[in-house]
Coordinates of N, CA and C and ligand atoms in Angstrom, one line a residue:
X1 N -53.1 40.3 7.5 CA -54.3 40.2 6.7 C -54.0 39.8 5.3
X2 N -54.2 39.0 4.6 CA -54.5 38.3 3.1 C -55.5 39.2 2.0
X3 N -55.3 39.3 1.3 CA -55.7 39.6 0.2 C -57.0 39.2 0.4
X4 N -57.2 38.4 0.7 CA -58.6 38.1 0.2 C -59.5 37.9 1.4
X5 N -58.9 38.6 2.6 CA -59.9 39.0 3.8 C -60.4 40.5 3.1
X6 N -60.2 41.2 2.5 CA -60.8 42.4 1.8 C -62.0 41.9 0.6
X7 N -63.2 42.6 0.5 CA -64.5 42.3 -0.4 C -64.6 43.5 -0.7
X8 N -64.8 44.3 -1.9 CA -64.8 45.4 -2.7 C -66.0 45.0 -3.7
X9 N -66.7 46.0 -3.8 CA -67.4 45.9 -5.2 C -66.7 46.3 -6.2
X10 N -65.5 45.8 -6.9 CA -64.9 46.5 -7.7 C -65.4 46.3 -9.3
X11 N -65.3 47.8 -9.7 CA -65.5 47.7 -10.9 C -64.2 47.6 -12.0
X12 N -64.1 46.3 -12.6 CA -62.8 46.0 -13.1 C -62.2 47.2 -14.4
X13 N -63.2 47.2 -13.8 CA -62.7 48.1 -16.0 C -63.5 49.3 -15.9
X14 N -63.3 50.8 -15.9 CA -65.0 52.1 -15.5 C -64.6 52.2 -17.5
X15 N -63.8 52.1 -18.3 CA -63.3 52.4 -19.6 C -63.8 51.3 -20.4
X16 N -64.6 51.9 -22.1 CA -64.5 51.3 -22.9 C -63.5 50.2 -23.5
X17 N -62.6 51.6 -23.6 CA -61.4 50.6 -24.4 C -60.3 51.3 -24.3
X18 N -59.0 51.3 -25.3 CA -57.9 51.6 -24.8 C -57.4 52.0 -23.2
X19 N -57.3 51.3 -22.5 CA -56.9 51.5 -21.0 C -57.3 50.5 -20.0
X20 N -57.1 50.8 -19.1 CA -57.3 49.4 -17.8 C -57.7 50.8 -16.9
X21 N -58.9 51.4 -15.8 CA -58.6 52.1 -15.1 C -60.3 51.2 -13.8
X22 N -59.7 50.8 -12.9 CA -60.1 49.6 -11.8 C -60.7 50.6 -10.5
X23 N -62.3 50.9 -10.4 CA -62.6 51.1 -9.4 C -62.9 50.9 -8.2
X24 N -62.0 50.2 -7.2 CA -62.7 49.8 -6.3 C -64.1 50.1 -5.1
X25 N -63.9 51.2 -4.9 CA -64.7 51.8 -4.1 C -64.6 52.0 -3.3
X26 N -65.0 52.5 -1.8 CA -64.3 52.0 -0.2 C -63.6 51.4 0.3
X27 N -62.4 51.6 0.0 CA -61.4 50.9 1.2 C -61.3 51.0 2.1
X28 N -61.9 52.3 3.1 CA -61.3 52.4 4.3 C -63.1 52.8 4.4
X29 N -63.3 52.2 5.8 CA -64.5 52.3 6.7 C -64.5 54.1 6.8
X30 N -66.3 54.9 6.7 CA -66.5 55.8 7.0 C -65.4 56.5 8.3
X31 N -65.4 55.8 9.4 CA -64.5 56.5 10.5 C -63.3 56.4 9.8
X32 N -62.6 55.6 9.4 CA -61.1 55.1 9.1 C -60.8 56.3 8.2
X33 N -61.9 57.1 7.0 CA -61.6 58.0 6.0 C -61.3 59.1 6.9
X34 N -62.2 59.4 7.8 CA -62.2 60.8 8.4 C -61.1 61.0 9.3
X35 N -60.9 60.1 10.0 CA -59.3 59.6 10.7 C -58.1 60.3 10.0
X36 N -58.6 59.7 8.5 CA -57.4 59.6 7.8 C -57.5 61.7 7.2
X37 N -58.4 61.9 7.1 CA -58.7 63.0 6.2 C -57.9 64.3 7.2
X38 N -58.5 64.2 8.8 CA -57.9 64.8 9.6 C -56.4 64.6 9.9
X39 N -56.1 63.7 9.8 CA -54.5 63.4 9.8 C -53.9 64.0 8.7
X40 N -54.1 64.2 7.9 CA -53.4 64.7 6.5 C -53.7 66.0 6.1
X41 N -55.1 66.4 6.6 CA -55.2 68.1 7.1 C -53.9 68.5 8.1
X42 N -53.6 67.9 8.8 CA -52.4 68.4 9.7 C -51.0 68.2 9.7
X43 N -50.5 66.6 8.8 CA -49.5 66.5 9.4 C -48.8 66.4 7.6
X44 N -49.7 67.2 6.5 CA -48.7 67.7 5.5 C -48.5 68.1 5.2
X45 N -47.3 68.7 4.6 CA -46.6 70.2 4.0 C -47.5 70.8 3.3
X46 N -48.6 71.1 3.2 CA -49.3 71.3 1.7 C -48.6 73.0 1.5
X47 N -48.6 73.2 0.1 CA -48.0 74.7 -0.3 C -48.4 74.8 -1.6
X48 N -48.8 75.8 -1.4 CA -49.9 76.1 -3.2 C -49.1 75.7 -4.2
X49 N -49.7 75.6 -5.0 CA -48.8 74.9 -6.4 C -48.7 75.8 -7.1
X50 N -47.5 75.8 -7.6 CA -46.9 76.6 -8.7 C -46.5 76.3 -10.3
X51 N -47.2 76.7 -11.4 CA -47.2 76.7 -12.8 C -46.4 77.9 -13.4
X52 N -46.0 76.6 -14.6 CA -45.0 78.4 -15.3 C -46.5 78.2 -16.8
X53 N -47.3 79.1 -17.2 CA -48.1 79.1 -17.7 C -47.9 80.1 -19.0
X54 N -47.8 80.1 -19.9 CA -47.6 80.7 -21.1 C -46.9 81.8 -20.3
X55 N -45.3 81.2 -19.9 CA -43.9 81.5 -19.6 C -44.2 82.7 -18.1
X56 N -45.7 82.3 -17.5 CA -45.8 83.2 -16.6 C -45.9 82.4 -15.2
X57 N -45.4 82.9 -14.2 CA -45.0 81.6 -12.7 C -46.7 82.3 -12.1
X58 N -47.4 81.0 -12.6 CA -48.9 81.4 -11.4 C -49.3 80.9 -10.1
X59 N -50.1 81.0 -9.1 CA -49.5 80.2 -8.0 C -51.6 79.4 -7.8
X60 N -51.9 78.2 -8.0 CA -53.1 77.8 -8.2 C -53.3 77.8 -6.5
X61 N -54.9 77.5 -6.3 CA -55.8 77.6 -5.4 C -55.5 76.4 -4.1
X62 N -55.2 75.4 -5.3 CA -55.3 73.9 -4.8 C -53.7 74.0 -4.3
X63 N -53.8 73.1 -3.3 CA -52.3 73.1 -2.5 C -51.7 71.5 -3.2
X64 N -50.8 71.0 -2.5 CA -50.3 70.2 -3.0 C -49.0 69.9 -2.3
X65 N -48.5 68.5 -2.2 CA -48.1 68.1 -1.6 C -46.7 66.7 -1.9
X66 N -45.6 66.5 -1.8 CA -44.7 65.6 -2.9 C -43.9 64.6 -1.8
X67 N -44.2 63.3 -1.9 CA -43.7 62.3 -0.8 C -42.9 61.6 -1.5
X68 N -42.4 60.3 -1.2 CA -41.4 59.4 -1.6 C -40.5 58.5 -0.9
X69 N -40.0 57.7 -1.8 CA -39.3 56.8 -0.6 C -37.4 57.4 -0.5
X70 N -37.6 57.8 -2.0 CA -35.9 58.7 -1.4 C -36.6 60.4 -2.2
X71 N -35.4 61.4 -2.4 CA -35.9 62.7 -2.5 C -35.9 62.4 -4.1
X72 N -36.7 62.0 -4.5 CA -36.8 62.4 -6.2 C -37.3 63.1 -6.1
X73 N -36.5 63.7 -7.7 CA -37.4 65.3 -7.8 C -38.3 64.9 -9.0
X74 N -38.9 65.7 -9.4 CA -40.2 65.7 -10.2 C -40.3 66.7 -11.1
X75 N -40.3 66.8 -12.0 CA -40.9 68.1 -13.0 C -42.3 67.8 -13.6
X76 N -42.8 69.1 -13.3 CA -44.0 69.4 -14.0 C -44.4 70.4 -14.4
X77 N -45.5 70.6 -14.8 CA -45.6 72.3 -15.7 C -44.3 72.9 -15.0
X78 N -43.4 72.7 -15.5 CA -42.3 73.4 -16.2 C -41.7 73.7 -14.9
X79 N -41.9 72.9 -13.2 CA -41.2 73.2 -12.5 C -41.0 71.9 -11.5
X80 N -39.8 72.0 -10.4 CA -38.8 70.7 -10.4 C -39.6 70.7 -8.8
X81 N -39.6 69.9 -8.4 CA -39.7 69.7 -7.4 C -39.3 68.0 -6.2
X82 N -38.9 68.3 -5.1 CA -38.2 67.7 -4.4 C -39.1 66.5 -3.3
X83 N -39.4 65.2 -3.5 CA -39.8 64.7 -2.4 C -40.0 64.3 -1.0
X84 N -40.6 64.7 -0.1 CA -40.1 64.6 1.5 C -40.4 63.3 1.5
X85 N -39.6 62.7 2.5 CA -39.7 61.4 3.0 C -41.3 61.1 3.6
X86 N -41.3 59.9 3.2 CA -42.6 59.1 3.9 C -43.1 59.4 5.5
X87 N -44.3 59.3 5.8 CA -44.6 59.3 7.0 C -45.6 58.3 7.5
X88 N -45.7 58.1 8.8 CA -46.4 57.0 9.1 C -48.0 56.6 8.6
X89 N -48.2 58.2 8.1 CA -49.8 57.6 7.8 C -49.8 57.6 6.4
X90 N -48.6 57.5 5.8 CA -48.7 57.7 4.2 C -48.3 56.2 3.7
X91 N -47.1 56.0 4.8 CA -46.9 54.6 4.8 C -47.8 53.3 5.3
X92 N -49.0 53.9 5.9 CA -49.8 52.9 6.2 C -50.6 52.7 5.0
X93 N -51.3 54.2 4.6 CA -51.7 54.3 3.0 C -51.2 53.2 2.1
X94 N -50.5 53.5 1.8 CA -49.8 52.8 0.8 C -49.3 51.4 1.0
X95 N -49.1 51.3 2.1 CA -49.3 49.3 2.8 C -50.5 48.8 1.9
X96 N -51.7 49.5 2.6 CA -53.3 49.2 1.9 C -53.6 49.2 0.8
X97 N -53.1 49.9 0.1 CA -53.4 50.0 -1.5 C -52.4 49.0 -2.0
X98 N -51.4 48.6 -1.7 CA -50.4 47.7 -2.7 C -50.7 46.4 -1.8
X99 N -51.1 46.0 -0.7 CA -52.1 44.6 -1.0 C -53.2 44.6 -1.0
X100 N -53.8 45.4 -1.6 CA -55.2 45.3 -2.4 C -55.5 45.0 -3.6
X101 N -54.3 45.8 -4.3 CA -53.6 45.9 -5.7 C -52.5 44.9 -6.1
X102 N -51.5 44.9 -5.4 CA -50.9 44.1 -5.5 C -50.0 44.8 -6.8
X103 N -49.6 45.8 -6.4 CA -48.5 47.1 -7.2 C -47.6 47.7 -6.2
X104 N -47.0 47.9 -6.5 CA -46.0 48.6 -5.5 C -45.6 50.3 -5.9
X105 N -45.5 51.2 -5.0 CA -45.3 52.8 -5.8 C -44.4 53.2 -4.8
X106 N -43.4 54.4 -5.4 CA -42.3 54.9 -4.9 C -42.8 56.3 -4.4
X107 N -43.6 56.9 -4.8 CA -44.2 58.2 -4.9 C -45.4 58.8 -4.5
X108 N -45.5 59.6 -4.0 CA -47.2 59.5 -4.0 C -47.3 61.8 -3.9
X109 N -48.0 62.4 -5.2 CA -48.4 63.4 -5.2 C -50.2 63.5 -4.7
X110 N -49.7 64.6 -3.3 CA -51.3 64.4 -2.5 C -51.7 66.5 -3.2
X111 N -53.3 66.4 -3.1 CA -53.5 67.6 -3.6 C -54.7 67.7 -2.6
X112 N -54.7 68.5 -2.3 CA -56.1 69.6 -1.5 C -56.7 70.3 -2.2
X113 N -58.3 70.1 -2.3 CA -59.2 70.9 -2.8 C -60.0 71.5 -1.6
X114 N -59.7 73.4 -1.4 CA -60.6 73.4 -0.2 C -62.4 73.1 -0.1
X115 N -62.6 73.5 -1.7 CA -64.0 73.0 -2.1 C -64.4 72.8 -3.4
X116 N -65.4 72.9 -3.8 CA -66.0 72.7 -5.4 C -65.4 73.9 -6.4
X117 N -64.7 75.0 -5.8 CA -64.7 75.5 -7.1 C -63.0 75.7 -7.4
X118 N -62.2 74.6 -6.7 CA -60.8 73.8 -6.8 C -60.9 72.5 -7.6
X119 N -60.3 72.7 -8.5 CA -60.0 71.4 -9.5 C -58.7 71.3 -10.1
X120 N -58.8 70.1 -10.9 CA -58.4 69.9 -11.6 C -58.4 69.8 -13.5
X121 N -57.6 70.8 -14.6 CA -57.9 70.6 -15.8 C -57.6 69.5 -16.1
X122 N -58.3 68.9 -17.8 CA -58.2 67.8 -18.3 C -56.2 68.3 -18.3
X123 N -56.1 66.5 -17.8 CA -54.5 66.4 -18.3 C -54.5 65.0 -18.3
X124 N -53.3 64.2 -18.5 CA -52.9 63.0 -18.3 C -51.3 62.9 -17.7
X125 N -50.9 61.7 -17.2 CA -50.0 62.3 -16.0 C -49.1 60.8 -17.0
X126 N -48.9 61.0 -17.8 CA -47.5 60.5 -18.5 C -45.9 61.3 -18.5
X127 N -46.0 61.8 -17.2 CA -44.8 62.2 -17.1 C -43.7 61.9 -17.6
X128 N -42.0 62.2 -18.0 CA -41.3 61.6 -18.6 C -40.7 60.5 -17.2
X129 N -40.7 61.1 -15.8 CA -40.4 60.2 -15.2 C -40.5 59.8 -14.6
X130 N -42.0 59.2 -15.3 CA -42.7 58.0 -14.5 C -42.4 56.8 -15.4
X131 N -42.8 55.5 -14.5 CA -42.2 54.1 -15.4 C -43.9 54.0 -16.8
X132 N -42.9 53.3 -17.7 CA -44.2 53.6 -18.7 C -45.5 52.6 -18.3
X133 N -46.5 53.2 -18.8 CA -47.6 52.1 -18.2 C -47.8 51.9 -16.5
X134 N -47.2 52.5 -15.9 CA -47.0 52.0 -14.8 C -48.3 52.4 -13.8
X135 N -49.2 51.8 -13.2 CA -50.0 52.1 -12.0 C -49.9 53.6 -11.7
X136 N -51.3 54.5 -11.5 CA -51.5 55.4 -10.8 C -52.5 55.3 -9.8
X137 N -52.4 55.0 -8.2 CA -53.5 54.8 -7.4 C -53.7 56.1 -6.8
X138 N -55.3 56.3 -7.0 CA -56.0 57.7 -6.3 C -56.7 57.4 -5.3
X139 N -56.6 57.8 -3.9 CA -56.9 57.5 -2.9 C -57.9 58.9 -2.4
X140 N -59.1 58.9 -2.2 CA -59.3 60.2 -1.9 C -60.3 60.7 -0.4
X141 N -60.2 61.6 0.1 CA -60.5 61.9 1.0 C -61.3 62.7 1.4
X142 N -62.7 62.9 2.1 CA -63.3 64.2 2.0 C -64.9 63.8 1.5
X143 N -65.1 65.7 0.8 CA -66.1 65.3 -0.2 C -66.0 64.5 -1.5
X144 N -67.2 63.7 -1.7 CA -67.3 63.5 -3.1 C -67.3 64.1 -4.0
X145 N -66.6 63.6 -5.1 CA -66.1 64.8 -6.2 C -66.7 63.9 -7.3
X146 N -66.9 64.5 -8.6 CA -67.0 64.2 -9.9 C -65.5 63.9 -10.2
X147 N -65.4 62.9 -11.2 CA -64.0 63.1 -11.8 C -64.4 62.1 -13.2
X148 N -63.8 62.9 -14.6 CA -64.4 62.9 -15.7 C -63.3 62.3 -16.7
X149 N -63.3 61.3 -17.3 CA -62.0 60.9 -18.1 C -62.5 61.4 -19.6
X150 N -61.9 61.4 -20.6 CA -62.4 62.3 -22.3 C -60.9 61.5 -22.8
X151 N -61.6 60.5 -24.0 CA -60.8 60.2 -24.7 C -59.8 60.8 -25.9
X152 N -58.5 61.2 -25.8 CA -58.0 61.8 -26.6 C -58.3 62.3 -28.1
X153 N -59.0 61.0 -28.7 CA -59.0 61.6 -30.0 C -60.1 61.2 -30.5
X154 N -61.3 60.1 -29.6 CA -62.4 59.6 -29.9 C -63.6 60.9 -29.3
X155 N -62.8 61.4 -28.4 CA -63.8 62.5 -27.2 C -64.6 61.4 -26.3
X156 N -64.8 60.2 -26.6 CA -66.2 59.6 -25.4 C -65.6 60.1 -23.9
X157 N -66.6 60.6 -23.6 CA -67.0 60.7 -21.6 C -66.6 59.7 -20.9
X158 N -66.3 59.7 -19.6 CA -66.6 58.6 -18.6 C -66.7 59.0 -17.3
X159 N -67.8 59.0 -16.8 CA -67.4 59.9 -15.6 C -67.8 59.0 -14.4
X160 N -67.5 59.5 -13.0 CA -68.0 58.7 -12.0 C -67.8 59.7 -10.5
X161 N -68.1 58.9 -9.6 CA -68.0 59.7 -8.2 C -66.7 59.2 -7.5
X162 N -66.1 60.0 -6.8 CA -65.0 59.4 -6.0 C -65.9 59.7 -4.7
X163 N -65.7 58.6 -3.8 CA -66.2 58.4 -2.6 C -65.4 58.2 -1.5
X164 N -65.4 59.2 -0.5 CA -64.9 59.2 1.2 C -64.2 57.9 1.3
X165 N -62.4 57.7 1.0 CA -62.6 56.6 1.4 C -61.5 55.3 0.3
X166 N -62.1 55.8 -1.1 CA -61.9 55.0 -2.3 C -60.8 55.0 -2.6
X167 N -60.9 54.3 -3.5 CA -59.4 53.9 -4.4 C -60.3 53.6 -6.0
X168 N -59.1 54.4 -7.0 CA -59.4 54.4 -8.0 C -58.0 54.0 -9.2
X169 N -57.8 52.9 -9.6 CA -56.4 52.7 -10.3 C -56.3 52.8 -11.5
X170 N -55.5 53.9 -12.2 CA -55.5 54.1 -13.5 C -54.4 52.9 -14.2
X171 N -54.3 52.3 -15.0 CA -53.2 51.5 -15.5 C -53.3 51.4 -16.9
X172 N -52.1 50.3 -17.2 CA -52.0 50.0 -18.4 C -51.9 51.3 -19.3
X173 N -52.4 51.4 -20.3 CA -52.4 52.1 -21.6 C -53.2 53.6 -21.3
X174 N -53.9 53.5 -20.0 CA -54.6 54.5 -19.2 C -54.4 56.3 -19.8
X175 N -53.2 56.4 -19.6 CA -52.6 57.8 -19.7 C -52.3 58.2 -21.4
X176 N -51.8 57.1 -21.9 CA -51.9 57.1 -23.2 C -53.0 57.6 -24.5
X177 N -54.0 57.1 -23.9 CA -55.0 57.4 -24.6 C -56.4 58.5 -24.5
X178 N -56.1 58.7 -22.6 CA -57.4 59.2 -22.0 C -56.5 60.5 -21.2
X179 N -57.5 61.4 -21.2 CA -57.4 62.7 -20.0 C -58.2 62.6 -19.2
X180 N -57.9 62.9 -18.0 CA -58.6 63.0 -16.7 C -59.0 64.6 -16.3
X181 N -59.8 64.7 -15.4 CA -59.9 65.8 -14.4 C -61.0 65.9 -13.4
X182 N -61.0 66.8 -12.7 CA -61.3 66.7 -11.5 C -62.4 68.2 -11.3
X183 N -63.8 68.1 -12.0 CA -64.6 69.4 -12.5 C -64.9 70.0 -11.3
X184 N -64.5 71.2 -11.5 CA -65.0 72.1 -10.5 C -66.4 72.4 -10.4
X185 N -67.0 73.1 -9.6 CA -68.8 73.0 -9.1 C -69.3 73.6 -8.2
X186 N -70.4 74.1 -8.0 CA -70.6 75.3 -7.1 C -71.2 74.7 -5.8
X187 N -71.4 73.1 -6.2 CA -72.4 72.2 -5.1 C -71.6 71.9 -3.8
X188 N -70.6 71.8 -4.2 CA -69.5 71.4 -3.0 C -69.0 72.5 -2.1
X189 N -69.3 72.5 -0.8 CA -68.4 73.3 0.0 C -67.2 72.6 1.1
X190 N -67.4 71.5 0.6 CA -66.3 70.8 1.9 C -65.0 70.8 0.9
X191 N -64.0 70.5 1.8 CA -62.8 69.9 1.4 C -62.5 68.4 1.0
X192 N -61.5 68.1 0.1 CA -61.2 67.3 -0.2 C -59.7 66.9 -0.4
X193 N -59.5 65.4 0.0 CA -57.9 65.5 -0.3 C -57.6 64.1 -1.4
X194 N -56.7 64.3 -2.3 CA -56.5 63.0 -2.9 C -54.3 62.8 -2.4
X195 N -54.6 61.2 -2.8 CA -53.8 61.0 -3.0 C -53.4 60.0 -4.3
X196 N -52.1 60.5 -4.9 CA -52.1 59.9 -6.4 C -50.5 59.0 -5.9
X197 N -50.9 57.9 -5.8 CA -49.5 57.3 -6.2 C -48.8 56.6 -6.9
X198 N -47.6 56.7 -7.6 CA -46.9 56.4 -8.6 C -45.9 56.2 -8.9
X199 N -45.3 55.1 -9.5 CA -44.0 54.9 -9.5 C -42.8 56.1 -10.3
X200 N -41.8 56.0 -9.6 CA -41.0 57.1 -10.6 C -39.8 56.0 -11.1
X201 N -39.3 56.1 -12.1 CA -38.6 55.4 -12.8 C -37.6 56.0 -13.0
X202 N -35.8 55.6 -11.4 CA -34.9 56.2 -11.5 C -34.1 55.6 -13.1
X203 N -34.0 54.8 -14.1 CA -33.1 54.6 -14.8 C -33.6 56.0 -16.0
X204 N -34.6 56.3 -15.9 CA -34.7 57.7 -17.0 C -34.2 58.5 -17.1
Ligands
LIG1 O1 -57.6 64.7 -7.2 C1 -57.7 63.8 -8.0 O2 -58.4 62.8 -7.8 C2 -56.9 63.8 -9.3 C3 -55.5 64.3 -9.2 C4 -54.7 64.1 -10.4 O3 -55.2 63.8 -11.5 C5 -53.3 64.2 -10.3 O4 -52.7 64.6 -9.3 O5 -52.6 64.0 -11.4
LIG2 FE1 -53.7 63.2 -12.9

């Protein structure tokens, strides 16, 4: 299939200014999401996530999950973690999104929300060892969720829906300037799964 047998309503730009972040919308057909949603309910490591938090080890709600094409490790709030090898439905994943996109990723951190009152805080994901500028694609699964971007130092809003299904690509200067997150809410009782994929940059 060609690039351009795919039609997206994409929204090229959901950002004012400083950033590139490209919403496509539905990529995968209502059945294709739930296929996919049940497949990754079962066949991922998920294991609560763990923060060292004003020097205290807490263990969050939301599970989480760390892939790759070899075992990089990853640090984040203040702890290392190790990549499992790819699997077939992560690798199909990720087939889809890099000719859609037309980016390529080494990585991909997946997270489970069991419902609305699982989120994510504002952060931005400029890791040190991620490539700079480099593509972050959010694939997500499930319920629809709110997810809210706040400009670093201007404050403007941006918010939108993630839909059963979508693809959402943060780029360019994205991380640099803007915080993300993923608001928690009492309306939601379903589950949801994302997946965030992103290059890791072994010369760092
Ligand atoms: O679940 C999401 O859509 C956001 C996840 C996220 O921001 C992250 O994993 O860094
Ligand atoms: Fe993030």
């Amino acid at each position: 299939m060609s690039l351009f047998d795919d039609h997206f309503d994409i929204i090229e730009n959901i950002l004012p200014y400083d950033g590139v972040t490209s919403y496509y919308g539905k990529i995968f057909s209502e059945e294709e999401a739930n296929g996919y949603f049940d497949k990754l309910m079962t066949e991922i490591e998920w294991k609560s996530d763990e923060a060292v938090i004003f020097g205290k080890l807490i263990e969050t709600k939301r599970k989480v999950a760390w892939y790759g094409s070899e075992s990089f490790s990853y640090t984040y709030s203040g702890r290392t973690k190790t990549a499992l090898p790819w699997n077939k439905t992560l690798l199909e994943i990720k087939g889809k999104i890099e000719s859609i996109s037309g980016e390529t990723f080494n990585s991909c951190l997946l997270n489970l929300y069991q419902n609305g009152s699982e989120g994510m805080a504002y952060h931005s994901d400029g890791e040190k060892d991620l490539k700079d500028n480099g593509a972050i694609s959010s694939v997500s699964f499930g319920a629809e969720r709110k997810f809210n971007f706040k400009h670093k130092t201007t404050k403007k809003l941006v918010s939108l829906i993630l839909e059963n299904g979508s693809l959402l690509m943060m780029k360019d200067v994205t991380q640099k300037f803007w915080l993300h997150r993923l608001p928690t809410t009492t309306k939601i009782i379903k589950p949801r799964i994302s997946l965030t994929f992103r290059t890791i940059d072994k010369s760092k």
